[in-house]
Short mmCIF file of C-alpha atoms in Angstrom, two decimals:
data_model
loop_
_atom_site.label_atom_id
_atom_site.label_comp_id
_atom_site.label_asym_id
_atom_site.label_seq_id
_atom_site.Cartn_x
_atom_site.Cartn_y
_atom_site.Cartn_z
CA MET A 74 88.48 136.83 108.41
CA ILE A 75 89.80 134.66 105.60
CA GLY A 76 93.03 136.48 104.88
CA ARG A 77 96.13 134.77 103.60
CA ALA A 78 98.40 133.22 106.10
CA ALA A 79 100.69 135.94 107.36
CA ARG A 80 104.37 135.35 106.73
CA ASN A 81 104.42 132.58 109.22
CA PRO A 82 105.08 129.06 107.93
CA ASP A 83 103.91 127.55 111.20
CA ILE A 84 100.97 125.21 110.69
CA PHE A 85 99.24 126.75 113.71
CA ALA A 86 99.40 130.35 112.44
CA HIS A 87 96.47 132.29 113.95
CA ASP A 88 94.71 133.32 110.75
CA GLY A 89 90.98 133.19 110.19
CA VAL A 90 90.69 129.72 108.67
CA SER A 91 92.87 128.12 111.33
CA ILE A 92 90.68 129.72 113.98
CA CYS A 93 87.57 128.30 112.28
CA ILE A 94 89.08 124.81 112.23
CA ILE A 95 90.10 125.03 115.89
CA LEU A 96 86.68 126.45 116.80
CA SER A 97 85.00 123.52 115.03
CA PHE A 98 87.18 121.16 117.06
CA PHE A 99 86.11 122.72 120.36
CA ILE A 100 82.47 122.70 119.26
CA GLY A 101 82.91 118.97 118.71
CA LEU A 102 84.42 118.57 122.17
CA ALA A 103 81.54 120.46 123.77
CA THR A 104 78.78 118.72 121.80
CA SER A 105 79.61 115.71 119.63
CA PHE A 106 82.00 114.64 116.90
CA GLY A 107 79.24 114.89 114.31
CA ILE A 108 78.35 118.49 115.20
CA GLY A 109 82.00 119.56 115.17
CA LEU A 110 82.62 117.86 111.83
CA LEU A 111 79.45 119.34 110.34
CA THR A 112 80.57 122.81 111.44
CA LEU A 113 83.93 122.39 109.73
CA VAL A 114 82.38 120.99 106.55
CA VAL A 115 79.78 123.77 106.29
CA ILE A 116 82.46 126.46 106.69
CA SER A 117 84.75 124.82 104.13
CA PHE A 118 81.89 124.23 101.70
CA ILE A 119 80.71 127.85 101.90
CA LEU A 120 84.24 129.20 101.41
CA ALA A 121 84.75 126.89 98.43
CA ILE A 122 81.48 128.07 96.84
CA ARG A 123 82.41 131.72 97.44
CA ASN A 124 85.63 131.09 95.52
CA TYR A 125 83.96 128.82 92.96
CA ASN A 126 86.13 128.18 89.89
CA GLN A 127 88.82 130.48 91.30
CA PRO A 128 92.37 129.38 92.27
CA ARG A 129 91.74 130.14 95.96
CA MET A 130 89.05 127.45 95.94
CA LEU A 131 91.86 124.87 96.13
CA THR A 132 92.68 126.02 99.67
CA TYR A 133 89.24 125.03 100.97
CA ILE A 134 88.97 121.94 98.78
CA LEU A 135 92.03 120.53 100.58
CA ILE A 136 90.30 120.87 103.97
CA MET A 137 87.45 118.73 102.68
CA VAL A 138 89.92 116.27 101.14
CA ALA A 139 91.43 115.81 104.61
CA VAL A 140 88.14 114.99 106.36
CA ASP A 141 86.27 113.49 103.38
CA PRO A 142 86.56 109.80 104.41
CA VAL A 143 84.77 110.36 107.72
CA MET A 144 82.54 113.10 106.33
CA ARG A 145 81.11 110.68 103.74
CA THR A 146 80.46 108.06 106.40
CA TYR A 147 79.44 109.94 109.53
CA LEU A 148 77.36 112.70 107.93
CA MET A 149 75.56 110.21 105.71
CA GLY A 150 72.27 110.85 107.45
CA GLY A 151 72.35 114.60 106.86
CA VAL A 152 70.32 116.54 104.33
CA LEU A 153 72.68 119.13 102.88
CA PHE A 154 75.87 117.10 103.22
CA ARG A 155 74.84 113.61 102.25
CA TYR A 156 77.19 110.85 101.19
CA HIS A 157 78.45 112.41 97.95
CA SER A 158 77.93 116.17 98.46
CA PHE A 159 81.65 116.88 98.09
CA ASP A 160 81.67 114.70 94.97
CA TYR A 161 78.79 116.72 93.51
CA LEU A 162 80.80 119.91 93.99
CA LEU A 163 83.73 118.34 92.15
CA LEU A 164 81.38 117.04 89.45
CA SER A 165 80.04 120.53 88.80
CA LEU A 166 83.59 121.78 88.27
CA VAL A 167 84.18 119.10 85.64
CA LEU A 168 80.92 119.88 83.83
CA ILE A 169 81.54 123.64 83.80
CA ASN A 170 85.03 123.12 82.40
CA PHE A 171 83.78 121.05 79.46
CA LEU A 172 80.70 123.19 78.83
CA TYR A 173 82.99 126.18 78.35
CA GLY A 174 85.27 124.38 75.94
CA GLY A 175 87.83 123.00 78.36
CA ARG A 176 90.40 120.62 76.92
CA VAL A 177 92.02 117.43 78.14
CA HIS A 178 95.69 118.28 77.88
CA LEU A 179 97.74 115.21 78.72
CA LYS A 180 97.96 111.57 77.69
CA PRO A 181 97.21 110.11 81.17
CA ILE A 182 94.04 112.20 81.32
CA ARG A 183 92.91 111.07 77.87
CA ILE A 184 93.34 107.43 78.88
CA TYR A 185 91.44 108.11 82.09
CA MET A 186 88.62 109.64 80.05
CA PHE A 187 88.35 106.42 78.03
CA LEU A 188 88.30 104.43 81.29
CA LEU A 189 85.57 106.69 82.65
CA LEU A 190 83.57 106.36 79.43
CA TRP A 191 83.83 102.57 79.59
CA MET A 192 82.57 102.63 83.19
CA ILE A 193 79.61 104.78 82.12
CA ILE A 194 78.82 102.28 79.36
CA GLY A 195 78.99 99.59 82.05
CA LEU A 196 75.92 101.16 83.68
CA LEU A 197 73.84 99.77 80.82
CA ILE A 198 74.30 96.22 82.12
CA SER A 199 74.62 97.04 85.82
CA LYS A 200 72.61 95.22 88.48
CA ASP A 201 72.63 98.38 90.62
CA ILE A 202 72.47 101.51 88.47
CA VAL A 203 72.18 103.87 91.46
CA LEU A 204 75.32 102.52 93.13
CA GLY A 205 77.09 102.48 89.77
CA GLY A 206 76.11 106.09 89.12
CA LEU A 207 77.37 107.17 92.54
CA SER A 208 80.62 105.33 91.80
CA ILE A 209 81.00 107.29 88.55
CA VAL A 210 80.53 110.54 90.47
CA GLY A 211 83.29 109.44 92.86
CA TYR A 212 85.62 108.61 89.97
CA LEU A 213 85.28 112.18 88.70
CA GLY A 214 87.13 113.44 91.78
CA PHE A 215 90.47 112.82 90.10
CA LEU A 216 89.45 114.73 86.98
CA ALA A 217 88.21 117.64 89.10
CA PHE A 218 91.51 117.86 91.01
CA TYR A 219 93.40 117.82 87.73
CA LEU A 220 91.29 120.67 86.29
CA ILE A 221 91.52 122.76 89.46
CA LEU A 222 95.29 122.39 89.57
CA TRP A 223 95.79 122.87 85.83
CA HIS A 224 93.97 126.22 85.82
CA ALA A 225 95.33 127.41 89.17
CA VAL A 226 99.01 126.58 88.82
CA ASP A 227 99.82 129.56 86.58
CA SER A 228 97.91 132.02 88.76
CA PRO A 229 99.79 134.68 90.74
CA GLY A 230 100.26 133.54 94.32
CA PHE A 231 99.59 129.86 93.58
CA GLY A 232 102.34 128.92 96.03
CA ASP A 233 100.46 130.74 98.81
CA ILE A 234 97.18 129.10 97.81
CA LEU A 235 98.65 125.58 97.87
CA HIS A 236 100.67 126.23 101.02
CA ASP A 237 97.62 127.50 102.90
CA GLY A 238 95.51 124.55 101.78
CA LEU A 239 98.12 122.04 102.93
CA ARG A 240 98.44 123.72 106.34
CA TYR A 241 94.70 123.82 106.87
CA GLY A 242 94.34 120.23 105.70
CA ILE A 243 96.98 119.06 108.18
CA LEU A 244 95.36 120.99 111.02
CA ALA A 245 91.91 119.58 110.23
CA SER A 246 93.30 116.06 109.86
CA LEU A 247 95.19 116.24 113.17
CA LEU A 248 92.44 117.81 115.30
CA PHE A 249 89.55 115.75 113.98
CA SER A 250 91.49 112.48 114.07
CA MET A 251 92.12 113.12 117.78
CA LEU A 252 88.54 114.29 118.31
CA PHE A 253 87.28 111.06 116.79
CA PHE A 254 89.07 108.92 119.37
CA LEU A 255 88.17 111.28 122.21
CA SER A 256 84.52 110.88 121.19
CA PHE A 257 84.32 107.17 120.35
CA GLY A 258 87.49 105.28 121.23
CA ILE A 259 88.78 102.24 119.39
CA GLU A 260 85.62 100.20 119.93
CA VAL A 261 83.84 102.13 117.17
CA PHE A 262 85.86 100.03 114.71
CA ARG A 263 84.53 96.75 116.10
CA GLN A 264 82.16 95.43 113.45
CA ASP A 265 81.37 92.44 115.66
CA LEU A 266 80.23 94.70 118.51
CA PHE A 267 78.25 96.79 116.06
CA ASP A 268 76.46 93.70 114.77
CA GLU A 269 75.79 92.38 118.27
CA PHE A 270 74.82 95.51 120.16
CA GLY A 271 74.12 98.08 117.45
CA GLY A 272 75.38 101.65 117.43
CA ASP A 273 77.85 103.72 115.47
CA TYR A 274 80.40 101.94 113.33
CA ILE A 275 83.10 103.49 111.13
CA ASN A 276 85.10 101.36 108.73
CA PRO A 277 88.72 101.63 109.98
CA ASN A 278 90.09 101.70 106.45
CA SER A 279 87.86 104.64 105.53
CA PHE A 280 88.70 106.52 108.71
CA SER A 281 92.45 105.96 108.33
CA TYR A 282 92.55 108.11 105.20
CA MET A 283 91.86 111.17 107.37
CA PRO A 284 95.16 110.97 109.32
CA LEU A 285 96.84 109.67 106.15
CA ALA A 286 95.85 112.88 104.36
CA GLY A 287 97.64 114.88 107.05
CA ILE A 288 100.82 112.81 106.64
CA VAL A 289 100.82 113.22 102.86
CA PHE A 290 100.14 116.97 103.08
CA SER A 291 102.94 117.30 105.64
CA THR A 292 105.31 115.52 103.26
CA LEU A 293 104.37 118.02 100.54
CA LEU A 294 105.22 120.92 102.87
CA VAL A 295 108.65 119.40 103.47
CA LYS A 296 109.46 118.58 99.87
CA LEU A 297 107.87 121.53 98.08
CA PHE A 298 108.19 124.40 100.53
CA GLY A 299 111.27 123.44 102.52
CA HIS A 300 109.60 123.00 105.91
CA SER A 301 111.74 121.35 108.55
CA ALA A 302 111.40 117.57 108.27
CA ARG A 303 112.14 117.19 111.99
CA LYS A 304 109.39 119.60 113.03
CA GLN A 305 106.87 118.03 110.68
CA LEU A 306 107.90 114.60 111.96
CA ILE A 307 106.19 115.23 115.29
CA ILE A 308 102.87 115.80 113.54
CA GLN A 309 103.48 112.88 111.19
CA LEU A 310 104.20 110.47 114.03
CA ILE A 311 101.05 111.48 115.90
CA LEU A 312 98.99 110.90 112.77
CA PHE A 313 100.85 107.66 112.06
CA GLY A 314 100.04 106.48 115.59
CA ILE A 315 96.37 107.24 114.96
CA ILE A 316 96.48 105.15 111.79
CA GLY A 317 97.98 102.37 113.89
CA LEU A 318 95.11 102.66 116.36
CA SER A 319 92.61 102.27 113.54
CA GLY A 320 94.25 98.97 112.58
CA SER A 321 94.22 99.83 108.86
CA ARG A 322 97.22 97.99 107.46
CA GLY A 323 97.03 99.49 103.98
CA SER A 324 97.16 103.05 105.30
CA PHE A 325 99.84 101.95 107.78
CA ILE A 326 102.08 101.00 104.84
CA VAL A 327 101.29 104.10 102.75
CA GLY A 328 101.74 106.43 105.74
CA GLY A 329 105.07 104.86 106.64
CA LEU A 330 106.20 105.22 103.04
CA ALA A 331 105.30 108.92 103.00
CA ILE A 332 107.12 109.56 106.29
CA PHE A 333 110.20 107.71 105.06
CA PHE A 334 110.25 109.85 101.94
CA SER A 335 109.76 113.01 103.99
CA LEU A 336 112.80 112.14 106.10
CA SER A 337 115.02 110.93 103.26
CA GLY A 338 118.09 113.11 103.05
CA ALA A 339 116.79 115.41 105.78
CA ILE A 340 118.02 113.80 109.00
CA ARG A 341 121.62 112.93 109.66
CA THR A 342 122.62 109.87 111.64
CA THR A 343 123.36 111.99 114.70
CA ARG A 344 119.80 113.29 114.65
CA LEU A 345 118.21 109.86 114.71
CA VAL A 346 118.27 109.93 118.52
CA PHE A 347 115.76 112.77 118.37
CA VAL A 348 113.53 110.76 116.06
CA ARG A 349 113.70 107.72 118.33
CA ILE A 350 112.78 109.75 121.41
CA ILE A 351 109.71 111.23 119.71
CA ALA A 352 108.72 107.84 118.33
CA TYR A 353 109.07 106.31 121.81
CA PHE A 354 106.65 108.80 123.35
CA ILE A 355 104.14 108.40 120.52
CA LEU A 356 104.25 104.62 120.74
CA SER A 357 104.03 104.73 124.54
CA PHE A 358 100.90 106.87 124.31
CA SER A 359 99.42 104.50 121.73
CA ALA A 360 100.25 101.47 123.87
CA THR A 361 98.57 103.06 126.90
CA LEU A 362 95.45 103.80 124.89
CA LEU A 363 95.44 100.27 123.51
CA LYS A 364 95.81 98.81 126.99
CA THR A 365 92.75 100.65 128.19
CA SER A 366 90.67 100.21 125.04
CA GLY A 367 91.25 96.61 124.00
CA VAL A 368 93.58 94.63 121.81
CA TYR A 369 91.54 94.71 118.61
CA THR A 370 93.97 97.05 116.84
CA LEU A 371 97.01 95.01 117.80
CA GLU A 372 95.27 91.89 116.58
CA ARG A 373 94.70 93.45 113.17
CA LEU A 374 98.26 94.73 112.79
CA SER A 375 99.79 91.51 114.11
CA THR A 376 98.33 89.51 111.23
CA PHE A 377 101.12 91.01 109.11
CA PHE A 378 103.67 88.92 110.97
CA GLN A 379 101.92 85.71 112.03
CA GLU A 380 103.06 82.94 109.73
CA GLU A 381 100.52 80.47 111.09
CA LYS A 382 97.63 82.65 109.92
CA ASP A 383 96.09 81.65 106.62
CA LEU A 384 95.82 84.18 103.80
CA SER A 385 92.15 84.90 104.46
CA THR A 386 92.77 85.76 108.12
CA ALA A 387 95.92 87.74 107.39
CA SER A 388 94.08 89.84 104.82
CA SER A 389 90.87 90.17 106.88
CA GLY A 390 88.97 88.42 104.13
CA ARG A 391 90.35 90.56 101.29
CA SER A 392 91.80 87.49 99.58
CA GLU A 393 88.37 85.83 99.69
CA ILE A 394 86.75 88.94 98.26
CA ALA A 395 89.34 88.98 95.48
CA PHE A 396 88.59 85.30 94.84
CA ILE A 397 84.88 86.02 94.45
CA GLY A 398 85.79 88.96 92.24
CA PHE A 399 87.75 86.61 90.00
CA GLN A 400 84.72 84.31 89.77
CA MET A 401 82.71 87.31 88.59
CA PHE A 402 85.40 88.10 86.03
CA LYS A 403 85.34 84.55 84.67
CA SER A 404 81.58 84.70 84.17
CA ARG A 405 81.92 87.68 81.81
CA PRO A 406 85.63 88.31 81.19
CA LEU A 407 85.59 90.83 78.35
CA VAL A 408 83.13 93.51 79.49
CA GLY A 409 82.47 92.61 83.14
CA LEU A 410 79.19 92.54 85.02
CA GLY A 411 78.54 96.26 84.84
CA THR A 412 79.59 99.27 86.92
CA GLY A 413 78.10 99.03 90.41
CA SER A 414 77.32 95.30 90.23
CA PHE A 415 79.97 93.98 92.62
CA ARG A 416 77.99 94.08 95.88
CA GLU A 417 74.83 92.53 94.48
CA THR A 418 76.75 89.79 92.68
CA PHE A 419 78.83 89.07 95.79
CA ALA A 420 75.62 88.48 97.76
CA GLU A 421 74.30 86.15 95.05
CA LEU A 422 77.49 84.10 94.76
CA THR A 423 78.14 83.72 98.49
CA ALA A 424 74.62 82.39 98.99
CA SER A 425 75.80 79.27 97.15
CA TYR A 426 76.86 76.25 99.22
CA GLN A 427 80.05 75.80 97.17
CA TYR A 428 81.77 78.64 99.04
CA PHE A 429 80.98 77.43 102.56
CA GLY A 430 84.52 76.09 102.98
CA SER A 431 85.64 79.61 103.88
CA ASP A 432 84.87 80.90 107.39
CA PHE A 433 84.86 84.47 106.10
CA LEU A 434 82.42 83.73 103.29
CA ARG A 435 80.24 81.69 105.63
CA LYS A 436 79.93 84.72 107.93
CA LYS A 437 79.27 87.03 104.99
CA GLN A 438 76.80 84.71 103.28
CA GLY A 439 74.37 86.78 101.25
CA ASP A 440 75.88 90.12 102.38
CA ARG A 441 76.49 92.99 99.98
CA ILE A 442 80.25 93.44 100.39
CA ALA A 443 82.38 96.05 98.60
CA ALA A 444 85.41 95.03 96.54
CA HIS A 445 87.82 96.89 98.87
CA SER A 446 90.26 97.23 95.97
CA ALA A 447 90.09 99.28 92.80
CA TYR A 448 91.77 96.50 90.83
CA VAL A 449 89.29 93.84 91.97
CA LYS A 450 86.35 96.18 91.38
CA VAL A 451 87.40 97.02 87.81
CA MET A 452 88.21 93.38 87.04
CA ALA A 453 84.75 92.21 88.12
CA GLU A 454 82.61 95.13 86.95
CA ASN A 455 84.41 96.30 83.79
CA GLY A 456 86.21 93.18 82.64
CA LEU A 457 89.40 92.86 80.63
CA ILE A 458 88.79 96.10 78.75
CA GLY A 459 88.50 98.01 82.03
CA LEU A 460 91.67 96.39 83.39
CA ILE A 461 93.61 97.29 80.23
CA LEU A 462 92.47 100.92 80.45
CA LEU A 463 93.29 101.16 84.17
CA THR A 464 96.72 99.61 83.60
CA GLY A 465 97.33 101.94 80.67
CA PHE A 466 96.41 104.93 82.83
CA LEU A 467 98.85 103.92 85.56
CA LEU A 468 101.62 103.11 83.07
CA SER A 469 101.18 106.48 81.34
CA ILE A 470 101.81 108.18 84.68
CA TYR A 471 104.83 106.00 85.35
CA LYS A 472 106.38 106.60 81.93
CA ALA A 473 105.91 110.35 82.28
CA ARG A 474 107.99 110.41 85.46
CA THR A 475 111.07 112.56 85.92
CA LYS A 476 114.22 111.70 87.82
CA ASP A 477 112.80 113.48 90.85
CA ASN A 478 112.04 111.05 93.68
CA PHE A 479 108.81 112.86 94.50
CA HIS A 480 107.20 111.62 91.30
CA ILE A 481 108.20 108.04 92.13
CA ILE A 482 106.86 108.20 95.68
CA ALA A 483 103.59 109.80 94.50
CA PHE A 484 103.14 107.04 91.93
CA SER A 485 103.85 104.43 94.63
CA ILE A 486 101.25 105.97 96.95
CA LEU A 487 98.64 105.80 94.18
CA VAL A 488 99.36 102.20 93.18
CA ILE A 489 99.48 100.89 96.76
CA SER A 490 96.39 102.85 97.80
CA LEU A 491 94.33 101.29 95.02
CA LEU A 492 95.19 97.87 96.43
CA SER A 493 93.24 98.55 99.60
CA THR A 494 90.66 101.13 98.58
CA GLU A 495 88.31 101.84 95.72
CA PHE A 496 88.18 105.05 93.69
CA ASN A 497 86.37 107.28 96.18
CA ALA A 498 89.42 107.99 98.38
CA LYS A 499 90.45 111.57 97.62
CA VAL A 500 94.05 111.56 98.88
CA PRO A 501 95.59 109.28 96.22
CA TRP A 502 93.60 111.01 93.47
CA PHE A 503 94.81 114.44 94.58
CA ILE A 504 98.42 113.25 94.71
CA CYS A 505 98.06 111.70 91.27
CA ALA A 506 96.58 114.85 89.70
CA PHE A 507 99.08 117.03 91.53
CA THR A 508 102.03 115.03 90.23
CA ILE A 509 100.83 115.07 86.63
CA VAL A 510 100.17 118.81 86.56
CA MET A 511 103.19 119.97 88.53
CA TYR A 512 105.77 118.10 86.51
CA ARG A 513 104.08 118.86 83.20
CA LYS A 514 104.18 122.58 83.99
CA ASN A 515 107.62 122.44 85.66
CA THR A 516 106.38 124.64 88.48
CA THR A 517 108.52 126.19 91.21
CA PHE A 518 106.73 126.59 94.54
CA LYS A 519 107.03 129.74 96.57
CA HIS A 520 104.97 131.28 99.33
CA THR A 521 105.18 134.70 100.93
#
């Protein structure tokens, strides 16, 4: 059932895994989004375990990378697939590699290991050791992707393995992003409605990384395997429209950047009419859905362009969170407050009357709020030493770049993503590990 994709580069090739993904989608339509997603995750997880520590495992890992943001949130109440089950699988890969004498091969990885070690030391002074420990497990995702790719890249048929994984990831991202809106609609992103009436709530920034994964994978198909940029553009625009519906501005920027790179040098001026027609239909569909589902998404995206909005409103409170993070940093600048301490300390600080001048902080008084940015999180929890190590890690990737534009765009995706998300997002980590390994090994990609 799980044969290689036959010699058909089409993303919708009717092989066994594609059928399983499509079947999971229809199960979700017939029952619920959660049941459909659980079906897909169980299948992917079993296939990954069956190919444990083998190159083919990468194919099924990429399916879980595509749906991981929603999987971690929506299946949180499960037993087998709790919040960090995928992270535990990646953690086991890291442990097995080092138990059997695996080596850290490259300078960026060595710096990252020092950063990881410093974060582990930070647990000793943490106010929330459990949350800090779970954060460490999430940080290991990057190291796991690096090890998987490093050992798989020289294997026979690696091009087929990577190509299949990207196709399946795009298909899962596309179908389950659409299934999500068919099941819930835009209102599931309304935190105010969730607080007032109760019910399901998905953070729009977390959700948006599911369609974003599809866009990034599609860009890889274009740049690495020579897929038609115009054909992939249709899929990319649908996924980009879904990101727009979520109202996540960070993913909106990163997704647009990936699409721009995918199209660069691929579409002549005379072909832009085609692009505009497709874009018109996608935007028309989105506008219709918005008209029937509320203006919440437009309100979020419009804050980019409204000069009269203050910084707190324009950033949906991110600037205020960063401000509180800086107050944490000032209280213990060298070593930070300890890995996992941000939420607890945020609740303590915002309970103070001195911050009541901010509407956002007044509403969030005493709440345990996440940092929403890797840079803010490291600054507050791991201090100046953590910031230096994180900066050194990013600079080591930048300095190792080649003249190829793909390396530059991958680095940009990583840096921008860390502005609006913490370390648990799998897409930027995969792109980062992929870039380091591929250019270090000077690999040529082929698929049969």
